[in-house]
């Protein structure tokens, strides 16, 4: 078991290194390198100057050498400077991480609170009217374009009804009146709602499928035969087993959730990591884009790793002696 | 027919059985109808344009933000272009991208999955770890990087890079590059069990090459999972295309797509909320129809799921 988790950690570290190299290489292929940007800013730079600057910054070296240089600097804690924000990359990232974690955490919790009971209710009487209705809602959730849903929420609640703000973070105790908790929370309502709706559909369908599969098992029939109450059958016998595949899939969906956060944050002007990455890529802020993308990858892999731990906890039979089935 | 087959008098062909299971899934049948309708409307876009005497690109600044009328059934946009005609042309692009990218992704996924499943061992471990790695990544940010690449630096010919349709080809490639994982896992799982079957063993004993066994003996047996997964992925592809186009990284104007129609509309939500409404509804209807269709095909093609249904 320790061996298995160790193996997983090692694999995740490998993924991070591969991703960092791929992203590093890809960013080199984006339009405009740092010297091009200097030329745009200062037309007096001659081609000779540009060549000298390139060799000064090592931009004329082979990609592997440059990557190695970046990696060793990063490992010693130097992630470079953000061009857009004129600050060290980490100083820009840390507040953004907090904002994204708030947004993702709330939506994730809310989505589970709605989706898991809905999936169980649907699975309890498959192909009944309830199941049909829950399925319709779940399918709609999967199929709605998340950015369009966000726009519609803005149109209804900010434009037409005018009850909620269309975007931003609220007053953070700056000049003027300091917003109360409710005032700041109002800015969270629409982003959290739209992100929650985007993930409910998938979760409901996973839960339903897993529960239907579990309720067909012999031990459920046995439990019923011993006269256990329906509640005990559902929550005492079925739920834990049904949760095993659900946990794995939901954890794998974290990457998807992060993608959703990027859209939501961009539309609602929520200063989180998703929006930061988007702005960094669009604004040629290579250092920031690279580190932020890697951080998002690491966060996703950490969630997947936690799912593996949860898997072991939920299913004591799994010993993980054999890593590859 | 049901009673006859129940009495064992008449046996049905596999396809008849599949069809019968499919038509039982009412939503899937309706969705298939809706999709055919949408495809026809998209194909007939020039016809509709001629009929109402408007086209997708003529700017008419005297007729901005017109409400719905006979001349403009859905009104006009911020520079006086007909909304309905632009929606239909956008549908052509979005459906084209959805179908081609989903197909390309299915081809990649099938190749990777069949090789992993048939050869097994190290190759399988390597390919599947790779697949797991791709699945776990936060894909949208990476797609944005891919979409922002300077194709000239990749060494592609200038004529291609400068061509008007480059954004179209680019998005198909980008989506296919990340969209193959579901198909690969499904195909790998089925191929793994198929290679132990007698007909594959027999072919091996006769000295058939690995390529021949995979193409002739294994691939046909994978049709069901591939068809289902591909249908379901068309919806996802259309969503991805619309997101990227919405962010300004997918299909580039003046070519209209449902995604980039929403980019403009976003800035106009205070003046013309209806412009933001229609393209999203089209995406929603198309994606949900593909999802229902895939669900119906799964019930029809995968006997285990229909077995499940009859047990309940």
Coordinates of C-alpha atoms in Angstrom, one line a residue:
Chain A
X1 CA 0.0 0.0 0.0
X2 CA 2.8 2.4 0.9
X3 CA 4.6 1.0 -2.1
X4 CA 1.6 1.8 -4.3
X5 CA 1.2 5.4 -3.1
X6 CA 5.0 5.9 -3.4
X7 CA 4.8 4.6 -7.0
X8 CA 2.0 7.0 -7.7
X9 CA 3.9 9.9 -6.3
X10 CA 6.9 9.1 -8.4
X11 CA 4.6 8.9 -11.5
X12 CA 3.0 12.3 -10.7
X13 CA 6.5 13.9 -10.3
X14 CA 7.4 12.5 -13.8
X15 CA 4.2 13.9 -15.2
X16 CA 5.0 17.3 -13.8
X17 CA 8.5 17.3 -15.3
X18 CA 7.2 16.2 -18.7
X19 CA 4.4 18.8 -18.6
X20 CA 6.9 21.5 -17.6
X21 CA 9.1 20.7 -20.6
X22 CA 6.3 20.5 -23.0
X23 CA 4.8 23.8 -21.9
X24 CA 8.3 25.4 -21.9
X25 CA 8.8 24.2 -25.5
X26 CA 5.3 25.3 -26.5
X27 CA 5.7 28.7 -25.0
X28 CA 8.8 29.1 -27.1
X29 CA 6.6 28.6 -30.2
X30 CA 4.2 31.4 -29.3
X31 CA 4.3 34.6 -31.2
X32 CA 6.9 37.1 -29.9
X33 CA 9.8 36.2 -27.7
X34 CA 11.0 38.6 -25.0
X35 CA 13.4 40.3 -27.4
X36 CA 10.6 40.9 -30.0
X37 CA 8.7 42.6 -27.2
X38 CA 11.7 44.8 -26.4
X39 CA 11.9 45.8 -30.0
X40 CA 8.2 46.7 -30.1
X41 CA 8.8 48.8 -27.0
X42 CA 11.9 50.5 -28.3
X43 CA 12.2 50.9 -32.1
X44 CA 15.8 52.1 -31.8
X45 CA 17.1 48.6 -31.1
X46 CA 19.1 47.4 -34.2
X47 CA 19.2 43.8 -35.4
X48 CA 22.8 43.7 -34.0
X49 CA 21.5 44.8 -30.6
X50 CA 18.7 42.2 -30.8
X51 CA 21.2 39.4 -31.6
X52 CA 23.5 40.5 -28.7
X53 CA 20.5 40.6 -26.3
X54 CA 19.4 37.1 -27.5
X55 CA 22.8 35.7 -26.7
X56 CA 23.0 37.6 -23.5
X57 CA 19.8 36.1 -22.3
X58 CA 20.7 32.7 -23.7
X59 CA 17.7 32.7 -26.1
X60 CA 19.9 31.5 -29.0
X61 CA 20.8 28.3 -27.1
X62 CA 19.2 24.9 -27.8
X63 CA 15.9 24.4 -26.1
X64 CA 17.1 21.6 -23.8
X65 CA 19.9 23.8 -22.4
X66 CA 17.4 26.7 -21.8
X67 CA 15.0 24.4 -20.1
X68 CA 17.7 22.9 -17.9
X69 CA 18.6 26.4 -16.9
X70 CA 15.0 27.3 -16.1
X71 CA 14.5 24.1 -14.2
X72 CA 17.6 24.5 -12.0
X73 CA 16.5 28.1 -11.2
X74 CA 13.0 26.9 -10.4
X75 CA 14.2 24.2 -8.1
X76 CA 16.1 26.7 -6.1
X77 CA 13.0 28.8 -5.8
X78 CA 13.5 31.4 -8.5
X79 CA 10.5 31.4 -10.8
X80 CA 11.3 34.6 -12.5
X81 CA 9.6 37.9 -12.9
X82 CA 6.1 38.6 -14.3
X83 CA 6.1 41.0 -17.2
X84 CA 2.5 42.1 -16.9
X85 CA 2.5 42.6 -13.1
X86 CA 6.1 43.7 -12.7
X87 CA 6.5 41.5 -9.6
X88 CA 8.1 38.2 -8.9
X89 CA 5.9 35.4 -10.2
X90 CA 5.1 33.9 -6.8
X91 CA 3.9 37.2 -5.4
X92 CA 1.3 37.4 -8.2
X93 CA 0.3 33.8 -7.9
X94 CA -0.3 33.4 -4.2
X95 CA -3.3 35.7 -3.8
X96 CA -4.7 34.1 -7.0
X97 CA -4.4 30.6 -5.6
X98 CA -6.5 31.7 -2.6
X99 CA -9.2 33.1 -4.8
X100 CA -9.4 30.0 -7.0
X101 CA -9.4 27.7 -4.0
X102 CA -12.4 29.6 -2.5
X103 CA -14.3 29.4 -5.8
X104 CA -13.5 25.8 -6.6
X105 CA -13.9 24.6 -3.0
X106 CA -17.4 26.1 -2.7
X107 CA -18.6 24.9 -6.1
X108 CA -17.1 21.4 -5.5
X109 CA -18.8 21.0 -2.1
X110 CA -22.1 22.4 -3.4
X111 CA -22.0 20.2 -6.5
X112 CA -21.5 17.1 -4.4
X113 CA -24.2 18.1 -1.9
X114 CA -26.7 18.3 -4.8
X115 CA -25.4 15.6 -7.2
X116 CA -24.8 12.7 -4.8
X117 CA -28.3 12.6 -3.3
X118 CA -29.8 13.2 -6.8
X119 CA -27.8 10.3 -8.2
X120 CA -28.8 8.0 -5.4
X121 CA -32.5 9.0 -5.8
X122 CA -32.3 8.3 -9.5
X123 CA -30.6 4.9 -9.0
X124 CA -33.1 3.8 -6.4
X125 CA -35.9 3.6 -8.9
X126 CA -34.2 3.4 -12.3
X127 CA -36.4 4.3 -15.3
X128 CA -39.1 5.8 -13.0
X129 CA -40.4 9.4 -13.4
X130 CA -38.0 10.6 -10.8
X131 CA -35.0 9.0 -12.5
X132 CA -36.2 10.5 -15.8
X133 CA -36.5 14.0 -14.4
X134 CA -33.1 13.8 -12.7
X135 CA -31.5 12.5 -15.9
X136 CA -32.9 15.3 -17.9
X137 CA -31.5 17.8 -15.6
X138 CA -28.1 16.0 -15.5
X139 CA -27.9 15.8 -19.3
X140 CA -28.8 19.5 -19.5
X141 CA -26.0 20.3 -17.1
X142 CA -23.5 18.4 -19.2
X143 CA -24.6 19.9 -22.4
X144 CA -24.9 23.6 -21.5
X145 CA -21.9 25.7 -22.7
X146 CA -20.5 26.9 -19.3
X147 CA -19.6 30.4 -20.6
X148 CA -23.0 30.9 -22.1
X149 CA -24.6 29.8 -18.8
X150 CA -22.5 32.4 -17.1
X151 CA -23.6 35.1 -19.6
X152 CA -27.3 34.1 -19.1
X153 CA -26.9 34.4 -15.3
X154 CA -25.4 37.8 -15.7
X155 CA -28.2 38.9 -18.0
X156 CA -30.9 37.7 -15.7
X157 CA -29.5 38.6 -12.3
X158 CA -27.3 41.6 -13.0
X159 CA -28.8 43.2 -16.1
X160 CA -32.6 42.4 -15.8
X161 CA -33.1 42.0 -12.1
X162 CA -30.0 44.0 -10.9
X163 CA -29.8 42.1 -7.7
X164 CA -26.3 40.7 -8.0
X165 CA -23.0 42.1 -9.3
X166 CA -21.9 41.0 -12.8
X167 CA -18.3 40.5 -11.8
X168 CA -15.3 41.4 -9.6
X169 CA -14.2 40.6 -6.1
X170 CA -16.1 43.1 -4.0
X171 CA -14.7 45.6 -1.5
X172 CA -11.7 44.2 0.3
X173 CA -11.6 46.8 2.9
X174 CA -10.1 49.4 0.6
X175 CA -10.9 53.0 0.5
X176 CA -14.5 54.0 1.2
X177 CA -16.9 51.8 3.0
X178 CA -15.8 48.3 4.0
X179 CA -18.1 45.7 2.6
X180 CA -19.6 43.3 5.2
X181 CA -19.5 39.6 4.7
X182 CA -22.7 39.5 2.8
X183 CA -21.5 42.3 0.5
X184 CA -18.4 40.3 -0.4
X185 CA -20.3 37.0 -0.6
X186 CA -22.6 38.6 -3.2
X187 CA -19.7 38.6 -5.7
X188 CA -19.3 34.9 -5.2
X189 CA -22.9 33.9 -5.9
X190 CA -23.0 33.9 -9.7
X191 CA -19.5 32.4 -10.3
X192 CA -20.1 29.7 -7.8
X193 CA -23.6 29.0 -9.2
X194 CA -22.4 28.7 -12.8
X195 CA -19.4 26.5 -11.9
X196 CA -21.6 24.3 -9.7
X197 CA -24.2 23.8 -12.5
X198 CA -21.3 22.9 -14.9
X199 CA -20.2 20.0 -12.6
X200 CA -23.5 18.7 -11.2
X201 CA -24.5 16.8 -14.4
X202 CA -21.5 14.6 -14.6
X203 CA -21.3 13.8 -10.9
X204 CA -25.0 12.9 -10.8
X205 CA -24.6 10.5 -13.7
X206 CA -21.5 8.8 -12.2
X207 CA -23.3 8.4 -8.9
X208 CA -26.4 7.0 -10.5
X209 CA -24.5 4.5 -12.6
X210 CA -22.4 3.3 -9.7
X211 CA -25.4 3.0 -7.4
X212 CA -27.4 1.0 -10.0
X213 CA -24.5 -1.4 -10.4
X214 CA -24.1 -1.8 -6.6
X215 CA -27.8 -2.3 -6.0
X216 CA -27.8 -5.3 -8.3
X217 CA -25.2 -7.1 -6.2
X218 CA -26.1 -10.3 -4.2
X219 CA -25.1 -8.8 -0.8
X220 CA -27.8 -6.1 -1.3
X221 CA -30.4 -8.8 -1.8
X222 CA -29.1 -10.6 1.2
X223 CA -29.3 -7.5 3.3
X224 CA -32.9 -7.0 2.2
X225 CA -33.7 -10.6 3.0
X226 CA -32.4 -10.2 6.5
X227 CA -35.0 -7.5 7.0
X228 CA -32.8 -4.5 7.0
X229 CA -34.6 -1.3 6.5
X230 CA -34.3 0.4 3.1
X231 CA -32.4 3.3 4.6
X232 CA -29.9 0.8 6.1
X233 CA -29.6 -1.1 2.8
X234 CA -29.0 2.1 0.9
X235 CA -26.7 4.0 3.2
X236 CA -25.2 1.1 5.3
X237 CA -24.5 -1.4 2.6
X238 CA -24.7 0.2 -0.8
X239 CA -23.3 3.7 -0.5
X240 CA -19.8 3.0 0.5
X241 CA -19.3 0.4 -2.2
X242 CA -20.8 2.7 -4.8
X243 CA -18.6 5.5 -3.8
X244 CA -15.4 3.7 -4.8
X245 CA -15.6 4.3 -8.5
X246 CA -17.3 7.7 -8.0
X247 CA -14.4 9.0 -5.9
X248 CA -11.9 8.1 -8.6
X249 CA -13.9 9.6 -11.5
X250 CA -14.7 12.8 -9.6
X251 CA -11.0 13.2 -8.7
X252 CA -10.1 12.7 -12.3
X253 CA -12.6 15.4 -13.1
X254 CA -10.6 18.0 -11.2
X255 CA -8.7 19.0 -14.3
X256 CA -12.1 19.6 -15.9
X257 CA -13.2 21.6 -12.9
X258 CA -10.1 23.7 -13.3
X259 CA -10.9 24.3 -16.9
X260 CA -14.4 25.4 -15.8
X261 CA -12.8 27.8 -13.3
X262 CA -10.8 29.4 -16.1
X263 CA -13.9 30.2 -18.1
X264 CA -15.9 31.3 -15.0
X265 CA -13.1 33.5 -13.7
X266 CA -12.6 35.1 -17.1
X267 CA -16.2 36.0 -17.5
X268 CA -16.9 37.2 -14.0
X269 CA -13.5 39.0 -13.7
X270 CA -12.7 36.9 -10.7
X271 CA -9.0 37.3 -10.0
X272 CA -8.0 33.7 -9.7
X273 CA -5.5 31.3 -11.3
X274 CA -7.6 30.6 -14.4
X275 CA -8.0 34.2 -15.3
X276 CA -4.3 34.8 -14.5
X277 CA -3.3 32.0 -16.9
X278 CA -5.5 33.3 -19.6
X279 CA -4.2 36.9 -19.2
X280 CA -0.6 35.7 -19.0
X281 CA -0.8 33.7 -22.2
X282 CA -2.6 36.5 -24.1
X283 CA -0.2 39.1 -22.7
X284 CA 3.0 37.2 -23.6
X285 CA 3.8 37.0 -19.9
X286 CA 5.8 33.7 -20.3
X287 CA 7.2 33.3 -16.9
X288 CA 3.9 33.7 -15.2
X289 CA 2.0 31.5 -17.7
X290 CA 4.5 28.7 -17.3
X291 CA 4.6 28.6 -13.6
X292 CA 0.8 29.1 -13.2
X293 CA 0.1 26.3 -15.7
X294 CA 2.5 24.0 -13.8
X295 CA 0.9 24.9 -10.5
X296 CA -2.5 24.1 -11.9
X297 CA -1.1 20.7 -13.0
X298 CA 0.4 20.1 -9.6
X299 CA -2.9 20.9 -7.9
X300 CA -4.7 18.5 -10.2
X301 CA -2.2 15.7 -9.6
X302 CA -2.4 16.3 -5.8
X303 CA -6.2 15.8 -6.0
X304 CA -5.7 12.6 -8.0
X305 CA -3.3 11.4 -5.4
X306 CA -5.8 12.1 -2.6
X307 CA -8.3 10.1 -4.6
X308 CA -6.0 7.2 -4.5
X309 CA -5.6 7.5 -0.8
X310 CA -9.4 7.7 -0.4
X311 CA -9.7 4.6 -2.6
X312 CA -7.6 2.6 -0.2
X313 CA -9.6 3.9 2.7
X314 CA -13.0 3.1 1.1
X315 CA -12.0 -0.4 -0.2
X316 CA -9.9 -2.3 2.3
X317 CA -9.7 -5.2 -0.1
X318 CA -7.5 -3.3 -2.4
X319 CA -4.0 -4.1 -1.3
X320 CA -2.2 -2.7 -4.3
X321 CA 0.4 -5.4 -4.4
X322 CA 0.2 -5.4 -8.1
X323 CA 0.4 -1.9 -9.4
X324 CA -0.6 -2.8 -12.9
X325 CA -3.5 -5.1 -13.4
Chain B
X1 CA -42.7 -9.0 -33.0
X2 CA -41.9 -9.2 -29.4
X3 CA -44.2 -12.1 -28.8
X4 CA -43.0 -13.9 -31.8
X5 CA -39.4 -13.8 -30.8
X6 CA -40.3 -14.6 -27.2
X7 CA -41.9 -17.8 -28.5
X8 CA -38.8 -18.5 -30.5
X9 CA -40.6 -18.8 -33.8
X10 CA -38.8 -16.0 -35.5
X11 CA -35.2 -15.0 -34.8
X12 CA -34.0 -11.5 -35.4
X13 CA -30.8 -10.3 -37.0
X14 CA -28.4 -8.5 -34.8
X15 CA -29.1 -5.2 -36.6
X16 CA -32.9 -5.6 -36.3
X17 CA -32.5 -6.2 -32.6
X18 CA -30.2 -3.2 -32.2
X19 CA -32.7 -1.0 -34.1
X20 CA -35.6 -2.2 -32.0
X21 CA -33.6 -1.4 -28.8
X22 CA -32.7 2.0 -30.2
X23 CA -36.2 3.1 -31.1
X24 CA -37.3 2.3 -27.5
X25 CA -35.0 5.2 -26.4
X26 CA -37.5 7.9 -27.3
X27 CA -35.1 10.8 -26.5
X28 CA -32.4 9.3 -28.7
X29 CA -34.9 9.0 -31.6
X30 CA -36.1 12.6 -31.1
X31 CA -32.4 13.7 -30.9
X32 CA -31.5 12.0 -34.1
X33 CA -34.4 13.8 -35.8
X34 CA -33.3 17.2 -34.3
X35 CA -29.7 16.6 -35.5
X36 CA -30.8 15.7 -39.0
X37 CA -32.9 18.9 -39.0
X38 CA -30.0 21.0 -37.8
X39 CA -27.7 19.5 -40.4
X40 CA -30.2 20.2 -43.2
X41 CA -30.7 23.8 -42.0
X42 CA -26.9 24.3 -42.0
X43 CA -26.6 22.8 -45.5
X44 CA -29.5 25.0 -46.6
X45 CA -28.0 28.2 -45.2
X46 CA -27.4 29.9 -48.6
X47 CA -31.0 28.9 -49.6
X48 CA -32.4 30.6 -46.4
X49 CA -30.2 33.6 -47.0
X50 CA -31.5 33.9 -50.6
X51 CA -35.1 33.4 -49.4
X52 CA -35.1 36.3 -47.0
X53 CA -32.8 38.3 -49.1
X54 CA -30.0 38.7 -46.6
X55 CA -26.5 37.2 -46.4
X56 CA -24.1 36.5 -43.6
X57 CA -21.6 39.3 -44.2
X58 CA -23.4 42.4 -45.6
X59 CA -23.1 45.2 -43.1
X60 CA -26.1 47.6 -42.9
X61 CA -25.4 50.3 -40.3
X62 CA -28.9 51.8 -40.7
X63 CA -30.4 48.6 -39.5
X64 CA -28.5 47.7 -36.3
X65 CA -30.2 45.8 -33.5
X66 CA -33.4 45.3 -35.5
X67 CA -36.1 43.3 -33.7
X68 CA -37.5 40.2 -35.3
X69 CA -39.4 40.8 -38.6
X70 CA -40.2 39.0 -41.8
X71 CA -37.0 40.3 -43.4
X72 CA -35.0 39.3 -40.4
X73 CA -36.7 36.5 -38.5
X74 CA -34.3 36.8 -35.5
X75 CA -33.4 40.5 -36.0
X76 CA -30.0 41.9 -36.8
X77 CA -26.7 42.3 -34.9
X78 CA -24.6 45.3 -33.9
X79 CA -23.6 46.1 -37.5
X80 CA -26.9 45.1 -39.1
X81 CA -26.2 41.6 -40.2
X82 CA -29.0 39.1 -40.2
X83 CA -28.9 37.0 -37.0
X84 CA -30.6 33.9 -38.4
X85 CA -28.4 33.6 -41.5
X86 CA -25.3 34.0 -39.3
X87 CA -26.5 31.4 -36.9
X88 CA -27.0 28.9 -39.8
X89 CA -23.6 29.6 -41.2
X90 CA -22.1 29.3 -37.7
X91 CA -23.8 26.0 -37.4
X92 CA -22.1 24.7 -40.6
X93 CA -18.7 25.5 -39.0
X94 CA -19.5 24.2 -35.5
X95 CA -21.0 20.9 -36.8
X96 CA -18.2 20.5 -39.3
X97 CA -15.6 21.0 -36.5
X98 CA -17.5 18.7 -34.1
X99 CA -17.8 15.8 -36.6
X100 CA -14.3 16.0 -38.1
X101 CA -12.5 16.5 -34.8
X102 CA -14.5 13.8 -33.1
X103 CA -13.7 11.4 -36.0
X104 CA -10.0 12.3 -36.0
X105 CA -9.8 11.8 -32.2
X106 CA -11.5 8.5 -32.6
X107 CA -8.9 7.4 -35.1
X108 CA -6.1 8.3 -32.8
X109 CA -7.7 6.8 -29.8
X110 CA -8.5 3.5 -31.6
X111 CA -4.9 3.2 -32.8
X112 CA -3.4 3.8 -29.4
X113 CA -6.0 1.6 -27.6
X114 CA -5.8 -1.3 -30.0
X115 CA -2.0 -1.4 -29.8
X116 CA -2.0 -1.2 -26.0
X117 CA -4.6 -3.9 -25.7
X118 CA -3.3 -6.3 -28.3
X119 CA 0.4 -6.1 -27.6
X120 CA 0.0 -5.7 -23.9
X121 CA 3.1 -5.7 -21.6
X122 CA 5.4 -2.8 -21.6
X123 CA 3.8 -1.0 -24.5
X124 CA 0.4 -1.2 -22.8
X125 CA 1.8 0.1 -19.6
X126 CA 3.6 3.0 -21.3
X127 CA 0.6 4.0 -23.5
X128 CA -1.9 3.8 -20.6
X129 CA 0.3 5.8 -18.2
X130 CA 0.5 8.4 -21.0
X131 CA -3.2 8.3 -21.4
X132 CA -3.8 8.7 -17.7
X133 CA -1.4 11.6 -17.7
X134 CA -3.3 13.4 -20.4
X135 CA -6.6 12.7 -18.7
X136 CA -5.4 14.2 -15.4
X137 CA -4.2 17.5 -16.9
X138 CA -6.1 20.8 -16.7
X139 CA -6.7 20.7 -20.5
X140 CA -8.3 24.1 -21.2
X141 CA -5.2 26.2 -20.2
X142 CA -3.0 23.9 -22.3
X143 CA -5.4 24.1 -25.2
X144 CA -5.2 27.9 -25.0
X145 CA -1.4 27.7 -25.2
X146 CA -1.8 25.4 -28.3
X147 CA -4.3 27.8 -29.8
X148 CA -1.9 30.7 -29.3
X149 CA 1.1 29.1 -31.0
X150 CA 2.7 30.8 -33.9
X151 CA 2.3 28.3 -36.7
X152 CA 5.1 30.0 -38.7
X153 CA 7.6 28.9 -36.0
X154 CA 6.5 25.3 -36.5
X155 CA 7.8 25.4 -40.0
X156 CA 4.5 25.1 -41.8
X157 CA 4.3 26.6 -45.3
X158 CA 3.4 30.3 -45.3
X159 CA 0.6 29.7 -47.8
X160 CA -1.2 27.5 -45.2
X161 CA -0.4 29.7 -42.2
X162 CA -1.9 32.8 -44.0
X163 CA -4.9 31.0 -45.4
X164 CA -8.3 32.1 -44.3
X165 CA -9.3 28.7 -43.1
X166 CA -6.3 28.1 -40.9
X167 CA -8.2 28.7 -37.7
X168 CA -10.6 25.9 -38.8
X169 CA -7.9 23.3 -39.4
X170 CA -6.0 24.4 -36.3
X171 CA -9.0 23.8 -34.0
X172 CA -9.7 20.4 -35.5
X173 CA -6.1 19.4 -34.9
X174 CA -6.0 20.8 -31.3
X175 CA -9.2 19.2 -30.2
X176 CA -8.2 15.8 -31.8
X177 CA -4.9 15.9 -30.0
X178 CA -6.5 16.0 -26.6
X179 CA -9.8 14.3 -27.3
X180 CA -8.7 10.7 -27.9
X181 CA -8.3 9.5 -24.4
X182 CA -11.9 8.1 -23.8
X183 CA -11.8 6.1 -27.0
X184 CA -8.3 4.8 -26.3
X185 CA -9.3 3.5 -22.8
X186 CA -12.5 1.8 -24.0
X187 CA -10.8 0.2 -27.1
X188 CA -7.8 -1.0 -25.0
X189 CA -10.2 -2.6 -22.5
X190 CA -12.1 -4.5 -25.2
X191 CA -9.0 -5.4 -27.2
X192 CA -7.4 -6.9 -24.1
X193 CA -10.2 -9.4 -23.7
X194 CA -10.6 -10.0 -27.5
X195 CA -7.0 -11.1 -28.0
X196 CA -7.7 -14.1 -25.7
X197 CA -10.6 -15.2 -27.8
X198 CA -10.4 -18.4 -30.0
X199 CA -10.9 -16.6 -33.3
X200 CA -7.8 -14.4 -32.6
X201 CA -5.8 -17.5 -31.4
X202 CA -6.8 -19.3 -34.6
X203 CA -5.7 -16.4 -36.8
X204 CA -2.4 -16.3 -34.9
X205 CA -2.0 -20.0 -35.4
X206 CA -2.5 -19.6 -39.2
X207 CA 0.4 -17.1 -39.1
X208 CA -1.6 -13.8 -39.7
X209 CA 0.5 -10.7 -39.0
X210 CA -0.2 -8.6 -35.9
X211 CA -1.4 -5.7 -38.2
X212 CA -3.8 -8.1 -40.0
X213 CA -5.2 -9.5 -36.8
X214 CA -5.8 -6.0 -35.4
X215 CA -7.4 -4.7 -38.5
X216 CA -9.5 -7.7 -39.6
X217 CA -10.2 -9.6 -36.5
X218 CA -10.2 -7.2 -33.6
X219 CA -11.3 -3.9 -35.1
X220 CA -14.7 -5.0 -36.3
X221 CA -15.5 -6.3 -32.8
X222 CA -14.8 -2.9 -31.4
X223 CA -17.3 -1.1 -33.5
X224 CA -19.9 -0.6 -30.7
X225 CA -17.7 1.1 -28.1
X226 CA -16.1 3.2 -30.8
X227 CA -19.4 4.4 -32.2
X228 CA -20.8 5.2 -28.8
X229 CA -17.8 7.0 -27.5
X230 CA -17.4 9.0 -30.8
X231 CA -21.0 10.1 -30.7
X232 CA -20.7 11.2 -27.1
X233 CA -17.5 13.1 -27.9
X234 CA -19.0 15.1 -30.7
X235 CA -20.9 17.1 -28.1
X236 CA -17.8 17.7 -26.1
X237 CA -15.9 18.8 -29.1
X238 CA -18.6 21.3 -30.0
X239 CA -18.4 22.7 -26.5
X240 CA -14.6 22.9 -26.6
X241 CA -14.7 24.6 -30.0
X242 CA -17.3 27.1 -28.7
X243 CA -15.2 27.9 -25.6
X244 CA -12.0 28.4 -27.5
X245 CA -13.8 30.5 -30.2
X246 CA -15.5 32.5 -27.4
X247 CA -12.1 33.3 -25.9
X248 CA -11.0 34.5 -29.3
X249 CA -8.6 31.5 -29.9
X250 CA -10.8 29.2 -32.0
X251 CA -12.5 30.1 -35.2
X252 CA -11.6 33.6 -36.2
X253 CA -14.1 36.1 -37.6
X254 CA -15.3 36.8 -40.2
X255 CA -16.0 33.1 -40.3
X256 CA -19.0 32.8 -37.9
X257 CA -19.2 29.9 -35.4
X258 CA -21.5 29.6 -32.5
X259 CA -18.7 30.3 -30.2
X260 CA -17.4 33.5 -31.7
X261 CA -20.9 34.8 -32.2
X262 CA -21.0 34.9 -28.5
X263 CA -17.8 36.8 -28.1
X264 CA -19.4 39.9 -29.6
X265 CA -22.6 39.3 -27.9
X266 CA -20.9 39.3 -24.5
X267 CA -20.0 42.9 -24.8
X268 CA -23.5 43.8 -25.9
X269 CA -25.5 42.0 -23.1
X270 CA -26.7 45.4 -21.8
X271 CA -28.1 46.5 -25.2
X272 CA -29.0 43.3 -26.9
X273 CA -29.3 40.3 -24.7
X274 CA -31.1 38.3 -27.4
X275 CA -27.9 38.2 -29.4
X276 CA -26.2 36.3 -26.6
X277 CA -29.2 34.0 -26.3
X278 CA -29.5 32.3 -29.7
X279 CA -26.0 30.9 -30.3
X280 CA -25.9 29.4 -26.9
X281 CA -29.3 27.8 -27.4
X282 CA -28.1 26.3 -30.7
X283 CA -24.9 24.9 -29.0
X284 CA -27.0 23.5 -26.1
X285 CA -29.6 21.8 -28.4
X286 CA -26.9 20.3 -30.5
X287 CA -24.8 19.0 -27.6
X288 CA -27.7 17.6 -25.7
X289 CA -28.9 15.9 -28.8
X290 CA -25.6 14.2 -29.4
X291 CA -25.4 13.1 -25.8
X292 CA -28.9 11.6 -25.9
X293 CA -28.1 9.9 -29.2
X294 CA -24.9 8.5 -27.7
X295 CA -26.9 7.3 -24.7
X296 CA -29.5 5.6 -27.0
X297 CA -26.8 4.0 -29.1
X298 CA -25.2 2.7 -25.9
X299 CA -28.4 1.0 -24.8
X300 CA -28.9 -0.4 -28.3
X301 CA -25.4 -1.6 -29.0
X302 CA -24.3 -2.8 -25.6
X303 CA -26.5 -5.8 -24.7
X304 CA -25.4 -5.6 -21.0
X305 CA -27.1 -2.3 -20.6
X306 CA -30.3 -3.5 -22.1
X307 CA -30.1 -6.5 -19.9
X308 CA -29.9 -4.2 -17.0
X309 CA -32.9 -2.4 -18.2
X310 CA -35.0 -5.5 -18.5
X311 CA -34.0 -6.7 -15.0
X312 CA -35.3 -3.7 -13.3

